[in-house]
Coordinates of C-alpha atoms and ligand atoms in Angstrom, one line a residue:
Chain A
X34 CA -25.6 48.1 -50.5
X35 CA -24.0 44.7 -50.3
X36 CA -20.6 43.6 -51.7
X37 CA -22.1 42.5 -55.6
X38 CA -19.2 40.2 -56.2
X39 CA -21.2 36.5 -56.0
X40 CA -22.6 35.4 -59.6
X41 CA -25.8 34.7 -57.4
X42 CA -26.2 38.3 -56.2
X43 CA -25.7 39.4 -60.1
X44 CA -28.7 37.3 -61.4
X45 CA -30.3 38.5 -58.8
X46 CA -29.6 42.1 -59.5
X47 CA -30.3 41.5 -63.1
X48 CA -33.8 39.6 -62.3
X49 CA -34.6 42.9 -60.5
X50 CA -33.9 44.7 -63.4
X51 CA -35.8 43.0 -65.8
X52 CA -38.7 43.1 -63.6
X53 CA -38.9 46.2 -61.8
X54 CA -37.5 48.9 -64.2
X55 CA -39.9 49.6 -66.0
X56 CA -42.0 50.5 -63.0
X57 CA -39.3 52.7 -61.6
X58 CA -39.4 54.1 -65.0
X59 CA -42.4 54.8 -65.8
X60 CA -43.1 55.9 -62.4
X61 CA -40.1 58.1 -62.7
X62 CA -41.8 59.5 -65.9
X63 CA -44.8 60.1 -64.4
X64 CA -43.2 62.1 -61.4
X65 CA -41.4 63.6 -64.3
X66 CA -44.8 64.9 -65.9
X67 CA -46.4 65.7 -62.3
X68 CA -43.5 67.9 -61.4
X69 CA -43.1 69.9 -65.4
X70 CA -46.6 70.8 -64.7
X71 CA -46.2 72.2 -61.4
X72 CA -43.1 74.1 -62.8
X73 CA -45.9 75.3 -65.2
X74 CA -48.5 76.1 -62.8
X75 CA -50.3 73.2 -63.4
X76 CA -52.2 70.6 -62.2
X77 CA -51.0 68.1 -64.4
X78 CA -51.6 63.9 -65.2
X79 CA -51.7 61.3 -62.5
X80 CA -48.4 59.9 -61.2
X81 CA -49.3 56.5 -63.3
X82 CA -50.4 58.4 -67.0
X83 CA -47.3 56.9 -68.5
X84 CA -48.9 53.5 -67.8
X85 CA -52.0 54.5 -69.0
X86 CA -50.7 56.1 -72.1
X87 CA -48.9 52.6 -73.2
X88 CA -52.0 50.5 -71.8
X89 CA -53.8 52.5 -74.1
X90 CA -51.4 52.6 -77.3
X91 CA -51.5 48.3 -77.1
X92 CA -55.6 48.8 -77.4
X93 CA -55.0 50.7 -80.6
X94 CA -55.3 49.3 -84.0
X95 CA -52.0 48.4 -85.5
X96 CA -50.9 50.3 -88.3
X97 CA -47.7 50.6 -89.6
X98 CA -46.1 51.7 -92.7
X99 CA -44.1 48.4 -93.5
X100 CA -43.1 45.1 -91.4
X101 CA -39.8 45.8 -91.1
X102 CA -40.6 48.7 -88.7
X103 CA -42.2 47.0 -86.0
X104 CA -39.3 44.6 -86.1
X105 CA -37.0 47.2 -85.7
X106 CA -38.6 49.0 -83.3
X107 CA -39.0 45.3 -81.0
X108 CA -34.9 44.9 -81.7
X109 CA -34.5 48.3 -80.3
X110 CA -36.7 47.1 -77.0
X111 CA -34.6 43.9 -76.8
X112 CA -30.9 45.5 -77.0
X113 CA -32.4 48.3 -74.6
X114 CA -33.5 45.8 -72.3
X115 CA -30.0 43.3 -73.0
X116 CA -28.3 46.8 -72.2
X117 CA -29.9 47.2 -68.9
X118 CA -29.2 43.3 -67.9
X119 CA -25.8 43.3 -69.0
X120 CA -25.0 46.6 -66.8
X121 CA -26.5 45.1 -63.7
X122 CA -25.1 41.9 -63.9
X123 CA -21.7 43.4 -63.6
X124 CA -19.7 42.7 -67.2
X125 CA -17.6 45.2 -68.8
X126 CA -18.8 49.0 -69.3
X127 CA -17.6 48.8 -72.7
X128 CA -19.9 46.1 -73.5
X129 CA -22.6 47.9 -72.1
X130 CA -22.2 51.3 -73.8
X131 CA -22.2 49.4 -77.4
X132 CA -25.4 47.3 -76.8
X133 CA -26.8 51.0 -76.0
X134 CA -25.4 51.9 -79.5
X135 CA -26.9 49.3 -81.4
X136 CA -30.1 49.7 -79.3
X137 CA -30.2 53.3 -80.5
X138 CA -29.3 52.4 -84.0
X139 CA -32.8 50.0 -84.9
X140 CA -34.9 52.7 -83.3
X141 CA -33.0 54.8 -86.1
X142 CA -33.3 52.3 -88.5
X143 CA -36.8 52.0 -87.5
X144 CA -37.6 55.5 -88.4
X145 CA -35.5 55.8 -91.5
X146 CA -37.3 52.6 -92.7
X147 CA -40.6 54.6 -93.1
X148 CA -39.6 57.1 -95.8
X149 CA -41.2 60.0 -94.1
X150 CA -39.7 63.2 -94.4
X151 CA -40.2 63.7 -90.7
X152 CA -39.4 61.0 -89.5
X153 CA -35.9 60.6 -91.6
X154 CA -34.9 64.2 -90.1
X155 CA -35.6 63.0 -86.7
X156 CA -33.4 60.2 -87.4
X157 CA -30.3 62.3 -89.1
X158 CA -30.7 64.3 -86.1
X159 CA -30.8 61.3 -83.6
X160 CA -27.4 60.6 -85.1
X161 CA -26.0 63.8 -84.8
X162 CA -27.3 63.5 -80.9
X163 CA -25.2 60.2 -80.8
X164 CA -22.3 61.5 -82.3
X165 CA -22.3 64.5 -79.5
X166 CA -22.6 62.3 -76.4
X167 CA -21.1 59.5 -77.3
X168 CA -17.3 60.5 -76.4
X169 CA -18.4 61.9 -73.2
X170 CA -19.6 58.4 -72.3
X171 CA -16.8 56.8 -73.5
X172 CA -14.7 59.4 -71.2
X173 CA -17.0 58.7 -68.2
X174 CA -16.2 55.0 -68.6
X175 CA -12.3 55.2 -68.9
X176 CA -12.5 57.4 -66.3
X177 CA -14.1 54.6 -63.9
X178 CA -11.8 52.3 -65.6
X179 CA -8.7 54.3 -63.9
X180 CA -10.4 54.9 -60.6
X181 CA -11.4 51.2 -60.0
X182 CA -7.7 49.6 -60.2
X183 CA -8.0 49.1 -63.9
X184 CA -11.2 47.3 -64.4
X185 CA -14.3 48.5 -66.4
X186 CA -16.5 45.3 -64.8
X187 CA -19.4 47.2 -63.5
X188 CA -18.7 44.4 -60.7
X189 CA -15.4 46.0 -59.9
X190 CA -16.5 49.3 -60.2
X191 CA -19.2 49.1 -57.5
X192 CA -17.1 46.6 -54.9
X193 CA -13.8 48.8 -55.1
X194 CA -12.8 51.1 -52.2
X195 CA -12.6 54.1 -54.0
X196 CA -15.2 56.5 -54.8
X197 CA -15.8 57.5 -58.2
X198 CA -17.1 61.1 -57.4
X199 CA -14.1 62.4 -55.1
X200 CA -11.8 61.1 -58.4
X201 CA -14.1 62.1 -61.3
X202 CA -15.9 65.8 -60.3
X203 CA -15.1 67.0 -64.1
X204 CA -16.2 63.8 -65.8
X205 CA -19.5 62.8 -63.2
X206 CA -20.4 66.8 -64.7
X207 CA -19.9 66.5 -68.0
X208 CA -21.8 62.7 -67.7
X209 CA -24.6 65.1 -66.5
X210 CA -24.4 67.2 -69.4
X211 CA -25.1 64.1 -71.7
X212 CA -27.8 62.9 -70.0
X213 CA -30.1 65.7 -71.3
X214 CA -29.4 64.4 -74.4
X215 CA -30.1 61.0 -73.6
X216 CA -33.3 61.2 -71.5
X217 CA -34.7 63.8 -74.8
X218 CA -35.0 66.7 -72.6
X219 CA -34.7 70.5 -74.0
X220 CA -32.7 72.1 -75.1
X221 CA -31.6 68.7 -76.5
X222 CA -34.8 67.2 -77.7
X223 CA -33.9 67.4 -81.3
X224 CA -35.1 64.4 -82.5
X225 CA -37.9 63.7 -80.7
X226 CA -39.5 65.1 -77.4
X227 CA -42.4 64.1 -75.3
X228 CA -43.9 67.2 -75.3
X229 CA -46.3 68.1 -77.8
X230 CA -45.8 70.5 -81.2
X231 CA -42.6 70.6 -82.1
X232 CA -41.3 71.3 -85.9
X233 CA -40.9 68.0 -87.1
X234 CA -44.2 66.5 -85.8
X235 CA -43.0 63.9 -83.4
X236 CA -39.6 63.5 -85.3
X237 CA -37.8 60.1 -85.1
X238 CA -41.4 58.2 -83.5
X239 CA -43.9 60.0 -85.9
X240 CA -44.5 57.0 -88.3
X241 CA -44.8 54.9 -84.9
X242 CA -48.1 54.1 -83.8
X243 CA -50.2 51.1 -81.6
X244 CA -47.9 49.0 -80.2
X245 CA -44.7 50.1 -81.4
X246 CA -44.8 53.4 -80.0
X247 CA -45.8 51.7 -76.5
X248 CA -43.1 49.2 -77.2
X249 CA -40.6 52.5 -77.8
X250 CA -41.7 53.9 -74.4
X251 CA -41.2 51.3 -72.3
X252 CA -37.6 51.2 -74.3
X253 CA -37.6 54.3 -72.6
X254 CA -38.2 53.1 -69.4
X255 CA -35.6 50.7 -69.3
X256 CA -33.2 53.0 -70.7
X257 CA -33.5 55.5 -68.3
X258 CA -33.1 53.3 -65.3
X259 CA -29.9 52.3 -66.2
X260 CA -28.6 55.9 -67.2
X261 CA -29.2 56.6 -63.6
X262 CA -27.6 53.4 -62.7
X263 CA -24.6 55.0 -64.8
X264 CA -24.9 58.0 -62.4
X265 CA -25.1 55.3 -59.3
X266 CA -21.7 54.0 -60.4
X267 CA -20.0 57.6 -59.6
X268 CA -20.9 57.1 -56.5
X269 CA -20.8 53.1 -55.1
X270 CA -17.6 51.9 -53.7
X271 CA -19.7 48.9 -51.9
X272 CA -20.4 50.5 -48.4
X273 CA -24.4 51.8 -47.2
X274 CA -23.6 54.7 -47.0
X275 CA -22.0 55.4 -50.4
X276 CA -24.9 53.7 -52.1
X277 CA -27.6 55.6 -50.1
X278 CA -25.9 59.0 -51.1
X279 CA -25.5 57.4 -54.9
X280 CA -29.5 57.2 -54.8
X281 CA -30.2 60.3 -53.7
X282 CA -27.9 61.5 -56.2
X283 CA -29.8 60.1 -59.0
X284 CA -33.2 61.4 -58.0
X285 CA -31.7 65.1 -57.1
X286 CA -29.8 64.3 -61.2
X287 CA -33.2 63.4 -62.5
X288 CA -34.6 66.5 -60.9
X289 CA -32.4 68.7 -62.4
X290 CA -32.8 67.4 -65.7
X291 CA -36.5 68.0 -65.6
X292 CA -36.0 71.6 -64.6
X293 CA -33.4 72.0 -67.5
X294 CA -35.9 70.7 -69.6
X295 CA -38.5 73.3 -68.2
X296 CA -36.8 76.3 -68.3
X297 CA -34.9 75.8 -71.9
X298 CA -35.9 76.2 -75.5
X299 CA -34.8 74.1 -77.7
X300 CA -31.6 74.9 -79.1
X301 CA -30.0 73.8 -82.8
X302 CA -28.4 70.5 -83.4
X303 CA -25.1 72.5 -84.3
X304 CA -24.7 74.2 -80.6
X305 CA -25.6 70.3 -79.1
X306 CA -22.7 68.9 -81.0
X307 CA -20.2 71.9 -80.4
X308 CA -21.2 72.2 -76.8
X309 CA -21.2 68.9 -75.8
X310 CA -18.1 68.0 -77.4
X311 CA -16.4 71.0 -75.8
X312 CA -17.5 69.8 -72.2
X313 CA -16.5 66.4 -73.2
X314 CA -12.4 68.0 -74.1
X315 CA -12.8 70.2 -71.2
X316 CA -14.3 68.8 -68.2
X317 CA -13.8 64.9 -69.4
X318 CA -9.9 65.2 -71.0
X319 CA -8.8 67.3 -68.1
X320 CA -10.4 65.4 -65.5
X321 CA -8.7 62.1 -67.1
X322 CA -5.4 63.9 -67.2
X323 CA -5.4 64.9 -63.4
X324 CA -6.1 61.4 -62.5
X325 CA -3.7 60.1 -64.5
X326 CA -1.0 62.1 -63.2
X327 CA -1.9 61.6 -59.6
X328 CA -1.6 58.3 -60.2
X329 CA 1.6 57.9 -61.1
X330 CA 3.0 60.1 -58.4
X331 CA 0.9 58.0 -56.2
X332 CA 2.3 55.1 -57.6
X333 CA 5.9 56.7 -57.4
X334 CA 5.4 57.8 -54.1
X335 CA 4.1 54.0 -52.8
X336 CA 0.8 53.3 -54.0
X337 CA -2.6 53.1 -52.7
Chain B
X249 CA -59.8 47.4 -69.4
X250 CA -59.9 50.2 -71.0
X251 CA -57.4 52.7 -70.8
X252 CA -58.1 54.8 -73.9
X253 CA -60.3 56.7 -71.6
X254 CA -57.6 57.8 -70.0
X255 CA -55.2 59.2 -72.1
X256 CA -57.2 60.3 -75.1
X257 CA -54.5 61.7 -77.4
X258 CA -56.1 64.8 -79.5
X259 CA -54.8 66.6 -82.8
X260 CA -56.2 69.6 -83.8
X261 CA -57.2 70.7 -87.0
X262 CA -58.2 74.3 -88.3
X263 CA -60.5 74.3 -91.4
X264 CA -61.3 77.5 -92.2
X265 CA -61.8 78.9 -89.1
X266 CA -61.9 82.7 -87.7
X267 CA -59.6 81.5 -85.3
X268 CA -61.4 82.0 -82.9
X269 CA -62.1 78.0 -81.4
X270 CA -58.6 77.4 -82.6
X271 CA -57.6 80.0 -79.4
X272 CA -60.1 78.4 -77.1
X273 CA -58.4 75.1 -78.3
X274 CA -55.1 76.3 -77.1
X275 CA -56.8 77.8 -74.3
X276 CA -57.7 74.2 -72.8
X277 CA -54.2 73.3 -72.7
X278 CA -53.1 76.5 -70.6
X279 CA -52.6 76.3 -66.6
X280 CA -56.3 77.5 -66.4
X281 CA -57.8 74.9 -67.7
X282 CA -54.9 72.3 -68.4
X283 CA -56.0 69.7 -70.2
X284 CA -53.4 67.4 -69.3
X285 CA -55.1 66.4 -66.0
X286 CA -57.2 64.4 -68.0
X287 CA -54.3 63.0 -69.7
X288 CA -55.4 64.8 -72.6
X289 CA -52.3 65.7 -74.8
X290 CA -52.2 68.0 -77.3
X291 CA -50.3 65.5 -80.2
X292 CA -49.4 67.2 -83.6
X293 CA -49.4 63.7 -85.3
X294 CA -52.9 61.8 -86.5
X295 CA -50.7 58.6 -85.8
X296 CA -50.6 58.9 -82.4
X297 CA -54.3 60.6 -82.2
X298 CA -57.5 58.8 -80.7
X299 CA -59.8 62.8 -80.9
X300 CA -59.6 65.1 -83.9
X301 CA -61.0 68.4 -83.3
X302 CA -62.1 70.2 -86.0
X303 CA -62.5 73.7 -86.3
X304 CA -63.8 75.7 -88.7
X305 CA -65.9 74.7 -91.6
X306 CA -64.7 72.8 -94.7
X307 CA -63.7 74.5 -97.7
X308 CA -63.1 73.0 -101.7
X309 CA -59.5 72.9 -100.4
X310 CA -58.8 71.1 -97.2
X311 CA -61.3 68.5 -98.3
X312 CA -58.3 66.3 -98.9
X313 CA -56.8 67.4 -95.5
X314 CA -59.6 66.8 -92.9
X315 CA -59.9 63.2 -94.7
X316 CA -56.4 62.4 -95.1
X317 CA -56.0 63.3 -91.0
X318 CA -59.1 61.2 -90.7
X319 CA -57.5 58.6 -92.6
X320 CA -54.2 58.2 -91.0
X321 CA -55.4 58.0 -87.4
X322 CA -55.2 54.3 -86.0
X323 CA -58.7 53.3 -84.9
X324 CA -60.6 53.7 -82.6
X325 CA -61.2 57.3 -83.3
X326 CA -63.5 60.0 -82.7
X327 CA -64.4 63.2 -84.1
X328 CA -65.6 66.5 -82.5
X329 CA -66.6 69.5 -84.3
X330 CA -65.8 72.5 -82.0
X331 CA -67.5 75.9 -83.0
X332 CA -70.6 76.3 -85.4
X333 CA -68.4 76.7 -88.7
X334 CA -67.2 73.3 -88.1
X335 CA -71.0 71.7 -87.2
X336 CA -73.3 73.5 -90.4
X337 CA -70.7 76.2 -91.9
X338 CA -71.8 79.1 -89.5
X339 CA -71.7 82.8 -91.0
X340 CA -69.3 81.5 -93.9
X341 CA -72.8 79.0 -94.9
X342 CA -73.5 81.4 -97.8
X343 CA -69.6 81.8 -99.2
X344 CA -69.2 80.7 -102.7
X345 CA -65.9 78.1 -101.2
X346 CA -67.4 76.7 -98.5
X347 CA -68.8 73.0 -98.3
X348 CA -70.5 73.6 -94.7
X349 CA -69.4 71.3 -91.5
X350 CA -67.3 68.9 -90.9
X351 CA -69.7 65.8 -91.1
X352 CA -69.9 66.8 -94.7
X353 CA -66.8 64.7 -95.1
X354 CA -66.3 62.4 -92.5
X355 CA -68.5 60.9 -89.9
X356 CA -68.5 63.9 -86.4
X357 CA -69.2 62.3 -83.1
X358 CA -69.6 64.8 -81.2
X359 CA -71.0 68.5 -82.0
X360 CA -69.8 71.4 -79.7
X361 CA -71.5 74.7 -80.4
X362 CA -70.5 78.2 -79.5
X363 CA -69.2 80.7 -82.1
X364 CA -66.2 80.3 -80.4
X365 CA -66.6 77.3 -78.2
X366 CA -65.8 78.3 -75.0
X367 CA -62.8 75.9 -73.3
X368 CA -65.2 74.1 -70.5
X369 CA -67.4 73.3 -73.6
X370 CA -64.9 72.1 -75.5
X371 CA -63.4 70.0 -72.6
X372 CA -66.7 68.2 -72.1
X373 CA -67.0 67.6 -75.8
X374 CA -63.8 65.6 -75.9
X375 CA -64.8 63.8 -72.6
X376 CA -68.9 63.0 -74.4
X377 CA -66.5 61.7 -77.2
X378 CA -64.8 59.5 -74.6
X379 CA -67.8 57.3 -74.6
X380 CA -67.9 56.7 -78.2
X381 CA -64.4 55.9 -78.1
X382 CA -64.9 53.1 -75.7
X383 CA -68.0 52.2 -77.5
X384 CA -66.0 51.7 -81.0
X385 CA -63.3 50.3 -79.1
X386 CA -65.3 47.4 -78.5
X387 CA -66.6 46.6 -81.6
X388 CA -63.1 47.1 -83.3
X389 CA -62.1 43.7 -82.7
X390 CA -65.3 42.4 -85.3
X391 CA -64.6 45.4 -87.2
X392 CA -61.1 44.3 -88.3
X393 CA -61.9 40.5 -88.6
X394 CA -65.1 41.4 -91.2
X395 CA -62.4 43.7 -93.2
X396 CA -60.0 40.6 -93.3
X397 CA -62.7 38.5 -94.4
X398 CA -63.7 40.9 -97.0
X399 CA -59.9 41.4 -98.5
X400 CA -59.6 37.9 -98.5
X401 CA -63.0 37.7 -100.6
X402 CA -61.9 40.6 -102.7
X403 CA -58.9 38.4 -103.4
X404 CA -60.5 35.1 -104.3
X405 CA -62.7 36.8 -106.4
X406 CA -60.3 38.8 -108.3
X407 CA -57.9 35.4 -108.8
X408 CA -60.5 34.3 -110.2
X409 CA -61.2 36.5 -112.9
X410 CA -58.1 36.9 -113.8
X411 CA -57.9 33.0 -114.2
X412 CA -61.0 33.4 -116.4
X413 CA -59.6 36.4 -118.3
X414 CA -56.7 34.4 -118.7
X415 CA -58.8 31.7 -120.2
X416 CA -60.7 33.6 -122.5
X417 CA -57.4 35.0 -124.1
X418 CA -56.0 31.8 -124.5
X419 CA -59.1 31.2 -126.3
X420 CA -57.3 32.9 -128.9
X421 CA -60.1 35.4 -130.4
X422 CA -59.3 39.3 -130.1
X423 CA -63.0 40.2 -129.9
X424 CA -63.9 39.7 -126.6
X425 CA -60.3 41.0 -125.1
X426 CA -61.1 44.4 -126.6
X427 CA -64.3 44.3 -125.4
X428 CA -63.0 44.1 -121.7
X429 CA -61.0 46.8 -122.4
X430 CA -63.8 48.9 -123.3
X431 CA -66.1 48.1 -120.7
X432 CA -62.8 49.1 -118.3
X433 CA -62.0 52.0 -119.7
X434 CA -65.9 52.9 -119.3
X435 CA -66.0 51.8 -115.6
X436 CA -63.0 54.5 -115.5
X437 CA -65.1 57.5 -117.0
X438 CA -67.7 57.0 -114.7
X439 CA -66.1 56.6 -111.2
X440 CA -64.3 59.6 -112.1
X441 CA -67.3 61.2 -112.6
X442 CA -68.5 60.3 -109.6
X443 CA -65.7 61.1 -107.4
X444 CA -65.5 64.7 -109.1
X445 CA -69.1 65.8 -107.6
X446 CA -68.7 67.6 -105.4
X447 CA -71.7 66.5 -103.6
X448 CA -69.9 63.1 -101.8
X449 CA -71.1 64.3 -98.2
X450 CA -71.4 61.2 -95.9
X451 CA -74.7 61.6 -94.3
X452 CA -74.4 62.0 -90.7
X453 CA -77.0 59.7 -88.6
X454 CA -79.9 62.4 -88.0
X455 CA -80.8 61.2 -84.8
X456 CA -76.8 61.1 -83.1
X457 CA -76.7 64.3 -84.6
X458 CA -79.7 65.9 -82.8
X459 CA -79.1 63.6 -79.7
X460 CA -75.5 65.4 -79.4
X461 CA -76.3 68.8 -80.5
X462 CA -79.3 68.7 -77.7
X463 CA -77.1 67.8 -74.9
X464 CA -74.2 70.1 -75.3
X465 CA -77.2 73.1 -75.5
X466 CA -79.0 71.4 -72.4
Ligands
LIG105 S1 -67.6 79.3 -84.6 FE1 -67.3 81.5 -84.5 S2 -65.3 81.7 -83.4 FE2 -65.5 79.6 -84.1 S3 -64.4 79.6 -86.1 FE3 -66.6 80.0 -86.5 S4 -66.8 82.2 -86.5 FE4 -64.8 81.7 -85.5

């Protein structure tokens, strides 16, 4: 990949984004579908049923238990998308990771506004899902921070020599582990999942319906993509051949997380919390701690 | 263009069924027949439904159920009735509980017989029901305009009376307030009345109903 250090190349790479991610995502969702149900044995949808699936929900009537939901529900699309644009444009990861927050908070808004029982336990347990993999993404961006000579620009990140992976093994693993939280799949897929049946109807989107559910996929959609631009950022240090590993990274990551998602049950929101927390104090923490050491020996000793 | 076609979203709902469609239900979903290739998904919500499949036939008690399912689906919407409990009552007809099918409380678009259904039956069922789907999605666009129209009607007409209620009890006398009262509280009796029969059963068209029946037999 080029050097992204021109404000040109960002609006460019933030154009792209606003454009073309939710192909890539719901294209990635539909591989996602194809390849569950050949795990299964299965035939399974067309590559493109995620398109059909919100082409579909828009023809639907709209119904919705009060006003203030769709609202919420569009805010949730928006920051999701403002997420997305402010990660590719370069700014600071911090930034980033608390438009994701609020993002996540008006879908939970959104299904607490409804009153249904289901739909408020989803939401409780969304919460509980953010509380679990929110310090290991915190971790994962302090860790960047230390790797990229003090910086947490995205734009620094990405154009500075160093590699992120060769640094960050612990933290790029435990990143990993939060992910299945964050792209719903089992045995995390507490608050809502996209497969059918599970014991709180559809959980956090159950009261959604029409066009707000196909508003909260393409959310989705967006989302995801920049996750796995989150994964690319391990990886790019502003040379070809870095970036070309980075992407095939992120489809073997995305891979793996669908096979997870295949071959778990889902598990109780108290081992998600405990277990992901741990990773974070294990993997994250000592990672950090290495790094930080070597660094100041390094920086005894001379310096990069 | 319509989409709905493909990805009709199905819950399923068991009446009082043997339970023996509800396993050739589940049986459509399995890698034998899988379902999904259609992207047909199994949803356990009536908001995010567009086919309800009903087996089983209605009983005094899930009366309220089927139509509250029915109810809370966004249209367009279709129904199927798998199994013969769920299209006339089958071998439970004659039980003291039992209401009979499915149309006798809401409107069944398609009719798949078969005591149980078996899965390749049931698949074509939802795919006959595809067509009505599109066929209602077309006309839901009128649909929700004439409903708007008719609130907004119902609304007028009611502002209205209350204006002229209003007036009349300005008018000062207590005769003819009472008297409004009464003829309320009578209107009250009788709708009750009404919606305690038991006998409320929506008449299914004859003809759609012998049209579908014939072609899932032929
Ligand atoms: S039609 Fe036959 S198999 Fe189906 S629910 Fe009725 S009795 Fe059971």
């Amino acid at each position: 990949m080029i050097k992204l250090d021109g404000f040109s190349l960002n609006i460019v790479a933030m154009a792209a984004y606003l454009v073309l991610a939710p192909f890539v995502g719901g294209l990635l969702a539909g591989l996602d579908r194809k390849i569950s149900a050949r795990m299964q044995g299965r035939v399974g949808p067309p590559v493109l049923q995620p398109f059909y699936d919100v082409l579909k929900l828009l023809e639907k009537e709209k119904v919705t238990v009060n006003d203030a939901q769709g609202f919420y529900t569009a805010c949730c699309l928006i920051f999701m998308i403002v997420t997305g644009c402010l990660f590719f444009v370069g700014v600071s990861l911090l930034l980033v990771i608390f438009t994701l927050t609020v993002a996540s908070l008006f879908l939970v808004v959104a299904a607490f506004s409804s009153n249904s029982p289901y739909a408020q336990v989803g939401a409780e347990r969304e919460l509980l899902q953010m509380m679990a993999y929110e310090p290991m993404v915190l971790i994962a961006a302090i860790g960047l921070y230390m790797v990229s000579g003090n910086s947490f620009n995205v734009g620094d990140i990405m154009g500075h020599g160093r590699v992120g992976i060769i640094y960050l093994p612990g933290i790029f693993l435990g990143f990993l582990f939060i992910l299945t939280i964050k792209l719903r799949k089992s045995p995390f897929d507490l608050s809502t999942s996209h497969h059918a049946h599970q014991e709180l109807v559809k959980g956090l989107t159950t009261e959604l319906s029409g066009g707000t559910l196909a508003m909260l996929e393409i959310a989705h959609w967006y989302e995801n993509v920049m996750l796995l631009g989150f994964v690319f950022l391990f990886f790019a240090n502003g040379t070809v051949l870095w970036a070309a590993i980075g992407v095939a990274v992120c489809v073997v990551a995305y891979f793996v997380e669908v096979f997870i998602d295949n071959v778990n049950a889902r598990m109780k929101w108290q081992f998600a919390l405990n277990s992901s927390w741990i990773v974070a104090l294990t993997f994250g923490v000592a990672n950090m701690l290495v790094v930080y050491i070597a660094d100041i020996s390094n920086w005894m000793g001379g310096g990069y | 263009m319509p989409y709905l076609a493909k990805s009709p979203w199905v819950i399923h709902y068991d009446g009082s069924s043997c339970n023996g469609c509800d396993i050739e239900v589940l049986a459509c979903l399995t890698p034998m027949y899988d379902v999904e290739r259609f992207g047909i998904i199994n949803t356990g919500n009536p908001k995010h439904a567009d086919v309800f499949l009903v087996t089983g036939s209605v009983n005094e008690q899930n009366i309220s159920v089927i139509k509250q399912i029915y109810d809370q689906m966004p249209r367009p919407k279709v129904v199927v009735a798998v199994g013969i409990c769920a299209i006339s009552g089958g071998v439970f007809k004659e039980c003291y509980n039992i209401m009979g099918g499915v149309d006798t409380v809401i409107p069944v678009d398609v009719y798949v017989p078969g005591c149980a259904a078996r899965p390749e039956a049931i698949i074509d069922g939802v795919v006959k029901g595809l067509a009505a789907l599109e066929e209602k999605r077309k006309r839901l666009p009128e649909e929700i305009a004439a409903e708007k129209a008719a609130e907004r009607e119902e609304k007028a007409a009611g502002a209205e009376a209350l204006a002229e209620a209003a007036k009349e009890q300005a008018g000062g006398a207590d005769g003819p307030a009472t008297e409004v009262g009464a003829a309320a509280d009578e209107d009250a009796e009788g709708s009750e009345k009404a919606s305690a029969e038991p006998d409320a059963r929506i008449e299914p068209d004859e003809g759609a109903e012998a049209e579908g029946k014939g072609g899932q037999n032929g």
